[in-house]
Amino acid sequence: MKACDEAASRIARATSVFVLTGAGMSSESGLPTFRGANGLWRTHRVEVLASEAGFADDPELVWSWYNERRAAHAAAEPNAGHLALAALERYVPSFTLATQNVDSLHLRAGSTNVLELHGHLREARCDRCGERRAITGPLASSEIAHACGGRLRPDIVWFGEALPAATWRAAAQASARADVVLVVGTSGVVEPAASLATRIPRADACVIEVNPDETVIAERADLVIREPAAVALPRLLETAGMRNGSSGAR
Ligand code: OAD
């Protein structure tokens, strides 16, 4: 059986599905990935833009980058892959989607049980008192200082920081109980997120990778679909006999 047919058959029979997505998920929505030829970390210095030390040095520079990214996210639309995952959620009795992306596209596509492992850009958070504030447009330099004496920072996880504990726990539990683990558009090089696809799934879980390129996830994957997400996911759903529209089985 072809990997896609077998994957569809496993998904159709699954009672518990866990999905892990990364930047490649949003690539067909026009958003760049981090690694690879045109990756963000090729032209931007991660330690300057995505670390507490970089923010302490130059909060305005950090905010100007996140303001640009937030605007790009807002201008992007969920692609056929996001929509297929939102549809899949309606068919599976236990479904959890954990994403490393901060672009909110899974939520905008209609997925509901979403764990944002690396946070999101819908809010800013004070680095001293933790108060949150919604961000709907660019955060101006004059708004960075918070009333408590702290500074508003993007509500995302930077390098060297721990993932939000409850979010991580829920993701690890969902990965450990799933009979199908679907891994889409991640290079699998950033921990602990990658372990949700490699170390944590049960030995008898079927790990399915969707990625046009070779990754380290393939070492654990039982089935590998070397295609872009927006092509492979709608076809998986269709082959599994699930409707990829707005109304589903439950
Ligand atoms: P990467 O940029 O490391 O990997 C993106 C993956 O997507 C690569 O394996 C590509 O082959 C794949 N890809 C590209 N186009 C695709 C498509 N159309 N369909 C499916 N896959 C495609 O991004 P992540 O693995 O998400 O962390 O990176 C993990 C973390 O590293 C990010 O969350 C971010 C980054 O530094 C933080 O900012 C904390």
mmCIF file of C-alpha atoms and ligand atoms in Angstrom:
data_model
loop_
_atom_site.group_PDB
_atom_site.id
_atom_site.type_symbol
_atom_site.label_atom_id
_atom_site.label_comp_id
_atom_site.label_asym_id
_atom_site.label_seq_id
_atom_site.Cartn_x
_atom_site.Cartn_y
_atom_site.Cartn_z
ATOM 1 C CA MET A 1 0.000 0.000 0.000
ATOM 2 C CA LYS A 2 1.234 3.526 -0.705
ATOM 3 C CA ALA A 3 2.227 5.578 2.369
ATOM 4 C CA CYS A 4 -0.650 7.975 1.788
ATOM 5 C CA ASP A 5 -3.255 5.202 1.540
ATOM 6 C CA GLU A 6 -1.916 3.442 4.595
ATOM 7 C CA ALA A 7 -1.777 6.724 6.540
ATOM 8 C CA ALA A 8 -5.383 7.462 5.573
ATOM 9 C CA SER A 9 -6.452 4.018 6.696
ATOM 10 C CA ARG A 10 -4.702 4.448 10.084
ATOM 11 C CA ILE A 11 -6.310 7.866 10.530
ATOM 12 C CA ALA A 12 -9.763 6.544 9.633
ATOM 13 C CA ARG A 13 -9.461 3.873 12.371
ATOM 14 C CA ALA A 14 -7.820 6.082 15.009
ATOM 15 C CA THR A 15 -9.597 6.964 18.226
ATOM 16 C CA SER A 16 -6.901 9.344 19.388
ATOM 17 C CA VAL A 17 -4.879 11.579 17.076
ATOM 18 C CA PHE A 18 -2.092 13.953 18.037
ATOM 19 C CA VAL A 19 -0.772 16.450 15.475
ATOM 20 C CA LEU A 20 2.492 18.387 15.762
ATOM 21 C CA THR A 21 3.059 21.206 13.297
ATOM 22 C CA GLY A 22 5.937 23.542 12.515
ATOM 23 C CA ALA A 23 6.725 26.432 10.233
ATOM 24 C CA GLY A 24 6.377 24.364 7.026
ATOM 25 C CA MET A 25 2.654 24.102 7.798
ATOM 26 C CA SER A 26 2.268 27.793 6.968
ATOM 27 C CA SER A 27 4.702 27.878 4.086
ATOM 28 C CA GLU A 28 1.909 27.605 1.497
ATOM 29 C CA SER A 29 0.215 30.533 3.251
ATOM 30 C CA GLY A 30 3.259 32.559 2.228
ATOM 31 C CA LEU A 31 5.040 32.625 5.616
ATOM 32 C CA PRO A 32 8.753 31.783 5.692
ATOM 33 C CA THR A 33 10.179 28.861 7.650
ATOM 34 C CA PHE A 34 13.158 29.296 10.017
ATOM 35 C CA ARG A 35 15.681 26.994 8.426
ATOM 36 C CA GLY A 36 16.296 26.083 4.798
ATOM 37 C CA ALA A 37 17.190 28.270 1.810
ATOM 38 C CA ASN A 38 15.000 31.298 2.583
ATOM 39 C CA GLY A 39 14.649 30.606 6.301
ATOM 40 C CA LEU A 40 14.340 33.459 8.794
ATOM 41 C CA TRP A 41 17.407 32.300 10.756
ATOM 42 C CA ARG A 42 19.516 32.694 7.589
ATOM 43 C CA THR A 43 19.104 36.449 7.562
ATOM 44 C CA HIS A 44 18.162 37.244 11.154
ATOM 45 C CA ARG A 45 20.181 36.635 14.299
ATOM 46 C CA VAL A 46 18.219 34.424 16.592
ATOM 47 C CA GLU A 47 20.106 35.483 19.730
ATOM 48 C CA VAL A 48 19.257 39.137 19.006
ATOM 49 C CA LEU A 49 15.596 38.667 18.096
ATOM 50 C CA ALA A 50 14.467 35.624 20.037
ATOM 51 C CA SER A 51 16.160 35.691 23.407
ATOM 52 C CA GLU A 52 15.695 37.469 26.701
ATOM 53 C CA ALA A 53 19.217 38.931 26.436
ATOM 54 C CA GLY A 54 18.496 40.326 22.958
ATOM 55 C CA PHE A 55 15.282 41.929 24.245
ATOM 56 C CA ALA A 56 17.101 43.445 27.239
ATOM 57 C CA ASP A 57 19.681 44.958 24.849
ATOM 58 C CA ASP A 58 17.315 46.423 22.290
ATOM 59 C CA PRO A 59 13.565 46.009 22.949
ATOM 60 C CA GLU A 60 12.662 48.377 20.107
ATOM 61 C CA LEU A 61 14.534 46.304 17.530
ATOM 62 C CA VAL A 62 12.901 43.126 18.831
ATOM 63 C CA TRP A 63 9.437 44.695 18.698
ATOM 64 C CA SER A 64 9.989 46.054 15.185
ATOM 65 C CA TRP A 65 10.704 42.490 14.010
ATOM 66 C CA TYR A 66 7.702 40.988 15.802
ATOM 67 C CA ASN A 67 5.483 43.836 14.579
ATOM 68 C CA GLU A 68 6.486 42.908 11.021
ATOM 69 C CA ARG A 69 5.890 39.218 11.615
ATOM 70 C CA ARG A 70 2.516 39.875 13.251
ATOM 71 C CA ALA A 71 1.474 41.975 10.239
ATOM 72 C CA ALA A 72 2.577 39.186 7.866
ATOM 73 C CA HIS A 73 0.550 36.656 9.874
ATOM 74 C CA ALA A 74 -2.522 38.895 9.774
ATOM 75 C CA ALA A 75 -2.201 39.279 6.002
ATOM 76 C CA ALA A 76 -1.814 35.505 5.468
ATOM 77 C CA GLU A 77 -4.724 33.086 5.083
ATOM 78 C CA PRO A 78 -4.938 29.516 6.394
ATOM 79 C CA ASN A 79 -4.103 27.101 3.570
ATOM 80 C CA ALA A 80 -5.777 23.864 2.507
ATOM 81 C CA GLY A 81 -3.608 21.949 4.996
ATOM 82 C CA HIS A 82 -4.798 24.027 7.964
ATOM 83 C CA LEU A 83 -8.401 23.557 6.820
ATOM 84 C CA ALA A 84 -7.949 19.798 6.460
ATOM 85 C CA LEU A 85 -6.649 19.535 10.046
ATOM 86 C CA ALA A 86 -9.591 21.583 11.309
ATOM 87 C CA ALA A 87 -11.925 19.182 9.502
ATOM 88 C CA LEU A 88 -10.085 16.127 10.844
ATOM 89 C CA GLU A 89 -10.653 17.321 14.424
ATOM 90 C CA ARG A 90 -14.404 16.898 13.925
ATOM 91 C CA TYR A 91 -14.044 13.218 13.052
ATOM 92 C CA VAL A 92 -11.688 11.913 15.711
ATOM 93 C CA PRO A 93 -13.001 11.225 19.245
ATOM 94 C CA SER A 94 -9.788 12.508 20.889
ATOM 95 C CA PHE A 95 -7.873 15.091 18.886
ATOM 96 C CA THR A 96 -5.093 17.448 19.985
ATOM 97 C CA LEU A 97 -3.056 19.719 17.763
ATOM 98 C CA ALA A 98 0.198 21.148 19.151
ATOM 99 C CA THR A 99 1.912 23.773 17.066
ATOM 100 C CA GLN A 100 5.286 25.453 17.278
ATOM 101 C CA ASN A 101 3.888 28.267 15.149
ATOM 102 C CA VAL A 102 2.945 31.635 16.587
ATOM 103 C CA ASP A 103 0.887 32.725 13.557
ATOM 104 C CA SER A 104 -2.620 31.759 14.836
ATOM 105 C CA LEU A 105 -3.465 30.155 11.475
ATOM 106 C CA HIS A 106 -4.730 26.888 12.999
ATOM 107 C CA LEU A 107 -7.221 28.826 15.130
ATOM 108 C CA ARG A 108 -8.250 30.934 12.166
ATOM 109 C CA ALA A 109 -8.795 27.732 10.155
ATOM 110 C CA GLY A 110 -11.243 26.495 12.804
ATOM 111 C CA SER A 111 -9.128 24.071 14.854
ATOM 112 C CA THR A 112 -10.225 24.283 18.483
ATOM 113 C CA ASN A 113 -8.091 21.958 20.602
ATOM 114 C CA VAL A 114 -4.855 23.790 19.827
ATOM 115 C CA LEU A 115 -1.807 23.947 22.080
ATOM 116 C CA GLU A 116 0.542 26.767 21.144
ATOM 117 C CA LEU A 117 3.856 25.423 22.402
ATOM 118 C CA HIS A 118 5.848 28.548 21.586
ATOM 119 C CA GLY A 119 3.106 31.044 22.437
ATOM 120 C CA HIS A 120 1.480 33.442 19.984
ATOM 121 C CA LEU A 121 1.507 37.045 18.846
ATOM 122 C CA ARG A 122 -2.032 37.990 19.838
ATOM 123 C CA GLU A 123 -0.823 39.335 23.168
ATOM 124 C CA ALA A 124 2.093 41.101 24.794
ATOM 125 C CA ARG A 125 3.128 40.191 28.331
ATOM 126 C CA CYS A 126 4.895 42.266 30.969
ATOM 127 C CA ASP A 127 8.319 40.774 31.706
ATOM 128 C CA ARG A 128 8.016 41.797 35.354
ATOM 129 C CA CYS A 129 4.418 41.352 36.570
ATOM 130 C CA GLY A 130 3.143 39.046 33.796
ATOM 131 C CA GLU A 131 0.109 41.192 32.916
ATOM 132 C CA ARG A 132 -1.090 40.544 29.378
ATOM 133 C CA ARG A 133 -2.408 42.965 26.825
ATOM 134 C CA ALA A 134 -4.046 42.197 23.472
ATOM 135 C CA ILE A 135 -2.121 43.400 20.438
ATOM 136 C CA THR A 136 -4.107 44.117 17.337
ATOM 137 C CA GLY A 137 -1.627 46.383 15.553
ATOM 138 C CA PRO A 138 2.038 47.340 15.805
ATOM 139 C CA LEU A 139 3.230 47.986 19.343
ATOM 140 C CA ALA A 140 4.838 51.447 19.387
ATOM 141 C CA SER A 141 8.162 52.084 21.142
ATOM 142 C CA SER A 142 6.334 54.357 23.570
ATOM 143 C CA GLU A 143 4.108 51.430 24.649
ATOM 144 C CA ILE A 144 6.904 49.055 25.638
ATOM 145 C CA ALA A 145 7.287 50.419 29.185
ATOM 146 C CA HIS A 146 4.683 48.896 31.533
ATOM 147 C CA ALA A 147 3.131 50.725 34.491
ATOM 148 C CA CYS A 148 4.782 48.342 36.997
ATOM 149 C CA GLY A 149 8.269 49.256 35.794
ATOM 150 C CA GLY A 150 8.638 46.169 33.602
ATOM 151 C CA ARG A 151 8.521 45.944 29.816
ATOM 152 C CA LEU A 152 5.937 44.497 27.486
ATOM 153 C CA ARG A 153 7.398 41.641 25.424
ATOM 154 C CA PRO A 154 5.844 39.366 22.809
ATOM 155 C CA ASP A 155 3.971 36.499 24.506
ATOM 156 C CA ILE A 156 6.131 33.871 22.893
ATOM 157 C CA VAL A 157 8.774 31.415 24.036
ATOM 158 C CA TRP A 158 12.328 32.471 23.269
ATOM 159 C CA PHE A 159 15.461 30.377 23.113
ATOM 160 C CA GLY A 160 16.588 29.254 26.536
ATOM 161 C CA GLU A 161 13.085 29.649 28.012
ATOM 162 C CA ALA A 162 10.824 26.885 29.240
ATOM 163 C CA LEU A 163 7.582 26.109 27.435
ATOM 164 C CA PRO A 164 4.409 27.077 29.355
ATOM 165 C CA ALA A 165 4.122 24.194 31.836
ATOM 166 C CA ALA A 166 0.415 23.384 31.443
ATOM 167 C CA THR A 167 0.624 23.557 27.650
ATOM 168 C CA TRP A 168 3.616 21.241 27.599
ATOM 169 C CA ARG A 169 1.963 18.764 29.980
ATOM 170 C CA ALA A 170 -1.199 18.630 27.884
ATOM 171 C CA ALA A 171 0.819 18.109 24.688
ATOM 172 C CA ALA A 172 2.966 15.363 26.202
ATOM 173 C CA GLN A 173 -0.127 13.557 27.516
ATOM 174 C CA ALA A 174 -1.892 13.809 24.169
ATOM 175 C CA SER A 175 1.162 12.535 22.304
ATOM 176 C CA ALA A 176 1.562 9.634 24.752
ATOM 177 C CA ARG A 177 -2.054 8.457 24.403
ATOM 178 C CA ALA A 178 -2.420 8.876 20.631
ATOM 179 C CA ASP A 179 -2.658 5.915 18.301
ATOM 180 C CA VAL A 180 -1.790 8.176 15.369
ATOM 181 C CA VAL A 181 0.792 10.968 15.597
ATOM 182 C CA LEU A 182 0.825 13.227 12.550
ATOM 183 C CA VAL A 183 3.904 15.426 12.192
ATOM 184 C CA VAL A 184 3.671 18.225 9.655
ATOM 185 C CA GLY A 185 6.204 20.790 8.456
ATOM 186 C CA THR A 186 8.799 20.679 11.191
ATOM 187 C CA SER A 187 12.528 20.053 10.904
ATOM 188 C CA GLY A 188 12.400 18.334 14.301
ATOM 189 C CA VAL A 189 15.556 20.015 15.544
ATOM 190 C CA VAL A 190 14.069 22.115 18.360
ATOM 191 C CA GLU A 191 13.441 20.404 21.685
ATOM 192 C CA PRO A 192 11.394 19.671 23.614
ATOM 193 C CA ALA A 193 8.776 20.032 20.841
ATOM 194 C CA ALA A 194 10.461 17.442 18.618
ATOM 195 C CA SER A 195 10.234 14.784 21.330
ATOM 196 C CA LEU A 196 6.433 14.920 20.980
ATOM 197 C CA ALA A 197 6.999 13.219 17.624
ATOM 198 C CA THR A 198 9.988 11.067 18.410
ATOM 199 C CA ARG A 199 10.400 10.067 22.063
ATOM 200 C CA ILE A 200 6.965 10.442 23.648
ATOM 201 C CA PRO A 201 4.615 8.537 21.283
ATOM 202 C CA ARG A 202 3.769 4.950 22.290
ATOM 203 C CA ALA A 203 5.814 2.242 20.594
ATOM 204 C CA ASP A 204 2.670 0.980 18.848
ATOM 205 C CA ALA A 205 1.538 4.462 17.738
ATOM 206 C CA CYS A 206 1.699 5.111 14.013
ATOM 207 C CA VAL A 207 3.872 8.182 13.438
ATOM 208 C CA ILE A 208 3.152 9.791 10.071
ATOM 209 C CA GLU A 209 5.383 12.533 8.717
ATOM 210 C CA VAL A 210 4.242 15.053 6.080
ATOM 211 C CA ASN A 211 7.166 17.096 4.792
ATOM 212 C CA PRO A 212 8.558 17.543 1.269
ATOM 213 C CA ASP A 213 12.110 17.322 2.632
ATOM 214 C CA GLU A 214 14.191 14.830 4.562
ATOM 215 C CA THR A 215 14.195 15.375 8.365
ATOM 216 C CA VAL A 216 15.299 13.584 11.532
ATOM 217 C CA ILE A 217 11.633 12.771 12.265
ATOM 218 C CA ALA A 218 11.820 10.133 9.535
ATOM 219 C CA GLU A 219 14.002 7.958 11.798
ATOM 220 C CA ARG A 220 10.962 7.417 14.067
ATOM 221 C CA ALA A 221 8.208 7.746 11.474
ATOM 222 C CA ASP A 222 6.331 4.639 10.373
ATOM 223 C CA LEU A 223 4.967 6.378 7.278
ATOM 224 C CA VAL A 224 6.538 9.276 5.408
ATOM 225 C CA ILE A 225 4.681 11.417 2.898
ATOM 226 C CA ARG A 226 7.175 13.590 1.023
ATOM 227 C CA GLU A 227 4.747 16.246 -0.134
ATOM 228 C CA PRO A 228 3.760 19.759 0.926
ATOM 229 C CA ALA A 229 1.120 20.018 3.653
ATOM 230 C CA ALA A 230 -1.511 21.756 1.532
ATOM 231 C CA VAL A 231 -1.349 18.910 -0.999
ATOM 232 C CA ALA A 232 -0.984 15.907 1.285
ATOM 233 C CA LEU A 233 -3.415 16.741 4.107
ATOM 234 C CA PRO A 234 -6.588 17.331 2.043
ATOM 235 C CA ARG A 235 -5.856 14.128 0.131
ATOM 236 C CA LEU A 236 -5.299 12.166 3.342
ATOM 237 C CA LEU A 237 -8.667 13.331 4.590
ATOM 238 C CA GLU A 238 -10.420 12.493 1.357
ATOM 239 C CA THR A 239 -8.791 9.048 1.191
ATOM 240 C CA ALA A 240 -9.836 8.455 4.811
ATOM 241 C CA GLY A 241 -13.432 9.106 3.710
ATOM 242 C CA MET A 242 -13.774 12.345 5.661
ATOM 243 C CA ARG A 243 -15.386 15.489 4.324
ATOM 244 C CA ASN A 244 -13.063 18.432 4.100
ATOM 245 C CA GLY A 245 -15.846 21.010 4.491
ATOM 246 C CA SER A 246 -17.267 23.059 7.309
ATOM 247 C CA SER A 247 -19.577 20.342 8.637
ATOM 248 C CA GLY A 248 -18.121 17.134 9.945
ATOM 249 C CA ALA A 249 -19.085 13.972 11.741
ATOM 250 C CA ARG A 250 -19.613 15.465 15.190
HETATM 251 P P1 OAD B 1 11.986 24.861 10.509
HETATM 252 O O1 OAD B 1 12.197 26.065 9.660
HETATM 253 O O2 OAD B 1 13.120 24.370 11.305
HETATM 254 O O3 OAD B 1 11.491 23.650 9.604
HETATM 255 C C1 OAD B 1 10.444 23.801 8.685
HETATM 256 C C2 OAD B 1 10.187 22.453 8.028
HETATM 257 O O4 OAD B 1 9.076 22.626 7.162
HETATM 258 C C3 OAD B 1 11.339 21.924 7.176
HETATM 259 O O5 OAD B 1 11.597 20.568 7.532
HETATM 260 C C4 OAD B 1 10.804 22.003 5.742
HETATM 261 O O6 OAD B 1 11.263 20.940 4.928
HETATM 262 C C5 OAD B 1 9.309 21.878 5.981
HETATM 263 N N1 OAD B 1 8.453 22.426 4.928
HETATM 264 C C6 OAD B 1 8.697 23.453 4.078
HETATM 265 N N2 OAD B 1 7.636 23.674 3.284
HETATM 266 C C7 OAD B 1 6.689 22.765 3.634
HETATM 267 C C8 OAD B 1 5.368 22.488 3.184
HETATM 268 N N3 OAD B 1 4.796 23.180 2.221
HETATM 269 N N4 OAD B 1 4.676 21.487 3.779
HETATM 270 C C9 OAD B 1 5.249 20.756 4.787
HETATM 271 N N5 OAD B 1 6.492 20.979 5.244
HETATM 272 C C10 OAD B 1 7.206 21.969 4.688
HETATM 273 O O7 OAD B 1 10.708 25.190 11.428
HETATM 274 P P2 OAD B 1 10.242 24.486 12.765
HETATM 275 O O8 OAD B 1 10.544 23.044 12.765
HETATM 276 O O9 OAD B 1 8.855 24.913 13.013
HETATM 277 O O10 OAD B 1 11.124 28.509 17.598
HETATM 278 O O11 OAD B 1 11.179 25.209 13.814
HETATM 279 C C11 OAD B 1 10.990 24.958 15.170
HETATM 280 C C12 OAD B 1 11.241 26.209 15.976
HETATM 281 O O12 OAD B 1 12.506 26.762 15.627
HETATM 282 C C13 OAD B 1 10.256 27.342 15.716
HETATM 283 O O13 OAD B 1 9.065 27.234 16.439
HETATM 284 C C14 OAD B 1 11.036 28.539 16.157
HETATM 285 C C15 OAD B 1 12.356 28.213 15.498
HETATM 286 O O14 OAD B 1 13.459 28.825 16.023
HETATM 287 C C16 OAD B 1 11.084 29.646 18.298
HETATM 288 O O15 OAD B 1 11.035 30.740 17.775
HETATM 289 C C17 OAD B 1 11.119 29.426 19.775
#
